[in-house]
C-alpha cells in the first residue's frame, strides 16, 4: 500500500500551494486513493477520497476544500452533488463524461488506469474537473498518449516509469506526467516528496481484453 507525500505548487509560477498526504491501494474490485490536504502554513485544507472499479470508472468520489464538498459517481455519464459544508446550497450536476479530474495526483492515476494505453497509443477522454478552492465543475476534453516507458532497477525490484503526454483539446496546451505504478513521480504542479513503500501496479492485466 503506497503511502507518502506530494508537494503542490502553481504550475506556471511555482507558488507553493501546500501538500497532499496520501495512501492508495488496489483491491479485489478496483483501486482506492485517500488523502488529506494542507496549506503552505500546514493548516488543514481539504481531503480526497476516490474509488474506481476494475475498469477505472469512478465508483465513489468525495472531495472537501474551501468550505465546499463534492460527492460523485458514474451514472448516466458522471453525476455529482456539490454543496457547502452545512448542506444548505446543494446542487446536483450531470455530464456525458467518462470520469472526474482535478488538482489531486489521484486523478492522473485514475485516468491512466481508465485508458489503459499501449505504447504510442492516443485516446481522447471527456472529464469533469473540479477546480480549487471552491470545487467548481467544468467539463473538458483531453487527449492522452503513452509517450514512453522506462524500466529502472531499484532495491525493491524493477520499477516501470510511464510518461504520458496530455493535451487540453480546447486550449491546445500540452503537459507531461510521469507515473510509476499508481504513484505520480512528477507532473505540472506536482512533485513526489516522500514514499514509504513501492508503488502498486497501475493496472490489472486481466482488464485489457474487456475494454472497448
C-alpha positions as a Python dict, from the first residue, in 0.01 Angstrom:
ca = {
    (1, 'X'): (0, 0, 0),
    (2, 'X'): (185, 312, -118),
    (3, 'X'): (182, 594, 134),
    (4, 'X'): (359, 925, 100),
    (5, 'X'): (353, 1298, 43),
    (6, 'X'): (322, 1522, -261),
    (7, 'X'): (411, 1890, -272),
    (8, 'X'): (172, 2103, -476),
    (9, 'X'): (256, 2429, -648),
    (10, 'X'): (128, 2659, -920),
    (11, 'X'): (244, 2502, -1250),
    (12, 'X'): (311, 2845, -1404),
    (13, 'X'): (496, 3044, -1136),
    (14, 'X'): (586, 2770, -880),
    (15, 'X'): (396, 2939, -596),
    (16, 'X'): (363, 2677, -317),
    (17, 'X'): (4, 2558, -273),
    (18, 'X'): (56, 2308, 8),
    (19, 'X'): (96, 1934, 46),
    (20, 'X'): (-110, 1621, -9),
    (21, 'X'): (-52, 1330, 231),
    (22, 'X'): (-185, 1016, 64),
    (23, 'X'): (-228, 643, 67),
    (24, 'X'): (-365, 421, -208),
    (25, 'X'): (-411, 53, -280),
    (26, 'X'): (-562, -185, -535),
    (27, 'X'): (-841, -411, -417),
    (28, 'X'): (-1046, -703, -549),
    (29, 'X'): (-1283, -469, -734),
    (30, 'X'): (-1061, -171, -826),
    (31, 'X'): (-838, 93, -666),
    (32, 'X'): (-882, 346, -384),
    (33, 'X'): (-696, 666, -302),
    (34, 'X'): (-740, 879, 9),
    (35, 'X'): (-554, 1193, 111),
    (36, 'X'): (-560, 1498, 331),
    (37, 'X'): (-450, 1838, 207),
    (38, 'X'): (-260, 2102, 400),
    (39, 'X'): (-193, 2466, 314),
    (40, 'X'): (161, 2609, 287),
    (41, 'X'): (131, 2704, 655),
    (42, 'X'): (39, 2346, 749),
    (43, 'X'): (-328, 2401, 829),
    (44, 'X'): (-590, 2151, 702),
    (45, 'X'): (-710, 2240, 351),
    (46, 'X'): (-938, 1954, 250),
    (47, 'X'): (-938, 1589, 151),
    (48, 'X'): (-975, 1349, -141),
    (49, 'X'): (-1141, 1006, -139),
    (50, 'X'): (-1162, 833, -478),
    (51, 'X'): (-1257, 474, -557),
    (52, 'X'): (-1255, 336, -912),
    (53, 'X'): (-1369, -4, -1034),
    (54, 'X'): (-1156, -263, -1217),
    (55, 'X'): (-1212, -74, -1545),
    (56, 'X'): (-1106, 259, -1394),
    (57, 'X'): (-1456, 408, -1375),
    (58, 'X'): (-1530, 625, -1069),
    (59, 'X'): (-1746, 436, -821),
    (60, 'X'): (-1720, 694, -545),
    (61, 'X'): (-1568, 1041, -523),
    (62, 'X'): (-1571, 1270, -220),
    (63, 'X'): (-1383, 1600, -217),
    (64, 'X'): (-1359, 1866, 55),
    (65, 'X'): (-1200, 2208, 3),
    (66, 'X'): (-1265, 2573, 73),
    (67, 'X'): (-1582, 2509, 272),
    (68, 'X'): (-1732, 2301, -11),
    (69, 'X'): (-1778, 1932, -73),
    (70, 'X'): (-1849, 1719, -379),
    (71, 'X'): (-1980, 1364, -394),
    (72, 'X'): (-1983, 1193, -732),
    (73, 'X'): (-2018, 860, -913),
    (74, 'X'): (-2070, 703, -1254),
    (75, 'X'): (-2438, 734, -1352),
    (76, 'X'): (-2567, 841, -1696),
    (77, 'X'): (-2215, 961, -1765),
    (78, 'X'): (-2100, 1110, -1436),
    (79, 'X'): (-2322, 1260, -1166),
    (80, 'X'): (-2229, 1468, -864),
    (81, 'X'): (-2369, 1681, -583),
    (82, 'X'): (-2180, 1995, -481),
    (83, 'X'): (-2272, 2170, -158),
    (84, 'X'): (-2139, 2386, 120),
    (85, 'X'): (-2028, 2205, 434),
    (86, 'X'): (-2358, 2288, 607),
    (87, 'X'): (-2557, 2131, 325),
    (88, 'X'): (-2764, 2443, 260),
    (89, 'X'): (-2657, 2503, -102),
    (90, 'X'): (-2672, 2157, -257),
    (91, 'X'): (-2679, 2141, -636),
    (92, 'X'): (-2677, 1827, -847),
    (93, 'X'): (-2486, 1806, -1174),
    (94, 'X'): (-2456, 1557, -1457),
    (95, 'X'): (-2243, 1542, -1771),
    (96, 'X'): (-2190, 1294, -2057),
    (97, 'X'): (-1832, 1236, -1941),
    (98, 'X'): (-1631, 926, -1857),
    (99, 'X'): (-1470, 1024, -1528),
    (100, 'X'): (-1360, 1307, -1298),
    (101, 'X'): (-1039, 1505, -1274),
    (102, 'X'): (-887, 1781, -1062),
    (103, 'X'): (-569, 1903, -896),
    (104, 'X'): (-503, 1584, -698),
    (105, 'X'): (-249, 1331, -833),
    (106, 'X'): (-522, 1072, -775),
    (107, 'X'): (-695, 1179, -1094),
    (108, 'X'): (-386, 1130, -1311),
    (109, 'X'): (-352, 773, -1186),
    (110, 'X'): (-725, 706, -1225),
    (111, 'X'): (-733, 838, -1583),
    (112, 'X'): (-423, 640, -1681),
    (113, 'X'): (-587, 330, -1534),
    (114, 'X'): (-912, 407, -1716),
    (115, 'X'): (-747, 448, -2058),
    (116, 'X'): (-501, 160, -2018),
    (117, 'X'): (-294, 280, -2313),
    (118, 'X'): (-38, 76, -2503),
    (119, 'X'): (296, 224, -2611),
    (120, 'X'): (238, 510, -2858),
    (121, 'X'): (-141, 488, -2836),
    (122, 'X'): (-351, 807, -2814),
    (123, 'X'): (-705, 827, -2684),
    (124, 'X'): (-949, 1109, -2621),
    (125, 'X'): (-1141, 1132, -2296),
    (126, 'X'): (-1410, 1366, -2163),
    (127, 'X'): (-1378, 1454, -1795),
    (128, 'X'): (-1547, 1673, -1535),
    (129, 'X'): (-1288, 1880, -1348),
    (130, 'X'): (-1339, 2031, -1002),
    (131, 'X'): (-1125, 2341, -954),
    (132, 'X'): (-986, 2463, -623),
    (133, 'X'): (-1062, 2625, -394),
    (134, 'X'): (-1441, 2611, -441),
    (135, 'X'): (-1468, 2281, -636),
    (136, 'X'): (-1649, 2443, -929),
    (137, 'X'): (-1724, 2183, -1202),
    (138, 'X'): (-1614, 2215, -1565),
    (139, 'X'): (-1638, 1963, -1848),
    (140, 'X'): (-1327, 1930, -2063),
    (141, 'X'): (-1181, 1706, -2332),
    (142, 'X'): (-827, 1573, -2315),
    (143, 'X'): (-605, 1367, -2540),
    (144, 'X'): (-374, 1118, -2367),
    (145, 'X'): (-73, 950, -2529),
    (146, 'X'): (157, 693, -2369),
    (147, 'X'): (475, 854, -2497),
    (148, 'X'): (737, 635, -2333),
    (149, 'X'): (812, 359, -2084),
    (150, 'X'): (1140, 312, -1899),
    (151, 'X'): (1243, 33, -1665),
    (152, 'X'): (1461, 116, -1365),
    (153, 'X'): (1626, -124, -1123),
    (154, 'X'): (1567, -40, -756),
    (155, 'X'): (1642, -205, -422),
    (156, 'X'): (1286, -337, -413),
    (157, 'X'): (1286, -465, -772),
    (158, 'X'): (1227, -330, -1124),
    (159, 'X'): (1028, -7, -1145),
    (160, 'X'): (844, 82, -1466),
    (161, 'X'): (802, 455, -1526),
    (162, 'X'): (547, 565, -1788),
    (163, 'X'): (544, 908, -1948),
    (164, 'X'): (205, 1038, -2060),
    (165, 'X'): (158, 1334, -2289),
    (166, 'X'): (-170, 1511, -2205),
    (167, 'X'): (-331, 1774, -2429),
    (168, 'X'): (-622, 2003, -2346),
    (169, 'X'): (-824, 1988, -2668),
    (170, 'X'): (-985, 2328, -2607),
    (171, 'X'): (-670, 2529, -2543),
    (172, 'X'): (-409, 2311, -2713),
    (173, 'X'): (-191, 2319, -2400),
    (174, 'X'): (27, 2008, -2362),
    (175, 'X'): (177, 1870, -2043),
    (176, 'X'): (355, 1554, -1932),
    (177, 'X'): (300, 1327, -1634),
    (178, 'X'): (542, 1059, -1513),
    (179, 'X'): (384, 765, -1330),
    (180, 'X'): (537, 464, -1159),
    (181, 'X'): (252, 224, -1098),
    (182, 'X'): (-16, 407, -900),
    (183, 'X'): (217, 687, -787),
    (184, 'X'): (282, 1013, -972),
    (185, 'X'): (655, 1088, -974),
    (186, 'X'): (618, 1431, -1134),
    (187, 'X'): (358, 1633, -1325),
    (188, 'X'): (277, 2004, -1366),
    (189, 'X'): (222, 2140, -1016),
    (190, 'X'): (300, 1804, -851),
    (191, 'X'): (621, 1662, -703),
    (192, 'X'): (655, 1337, -508),
    (193, 'X'): (845, 1422, -187),
    (194, 'X'): (813, 1104, 21),
    (195, 'X'): (713, 743, -49),
    (196, 'X'): (712, 484, 229),
    (197, 'X'): (655, 173, 16),
    (198, 'X'): (683, 78, -354),
    (199, 'X'): (401, 165, -596),
    (200, 'X'): (139, -94, -683),
    (201, 'X'): (99, -194, -1050),
    (202, 'X'): (-104, 65, -1239),
    (203, 'X'): (-348, -180, -1391),
    (204, 'X'): (-462, -539, -1380),
    (205, 'X'): (-361, -726, -1699),
    (206, 'X'): (-691, -912, -1693),
    (207, 'X'): (-888, -595, -1774),
    (208, 'X'): (-726, -528, -2113),
    (209, 'X'): (-929, -784, -2302),
    (210, 'X'): (-1257, -643, -2168),
    (211, 'X'): (-1211, -284, -2281),
    (212, 'X'): (-1392, -148, -2585),
}
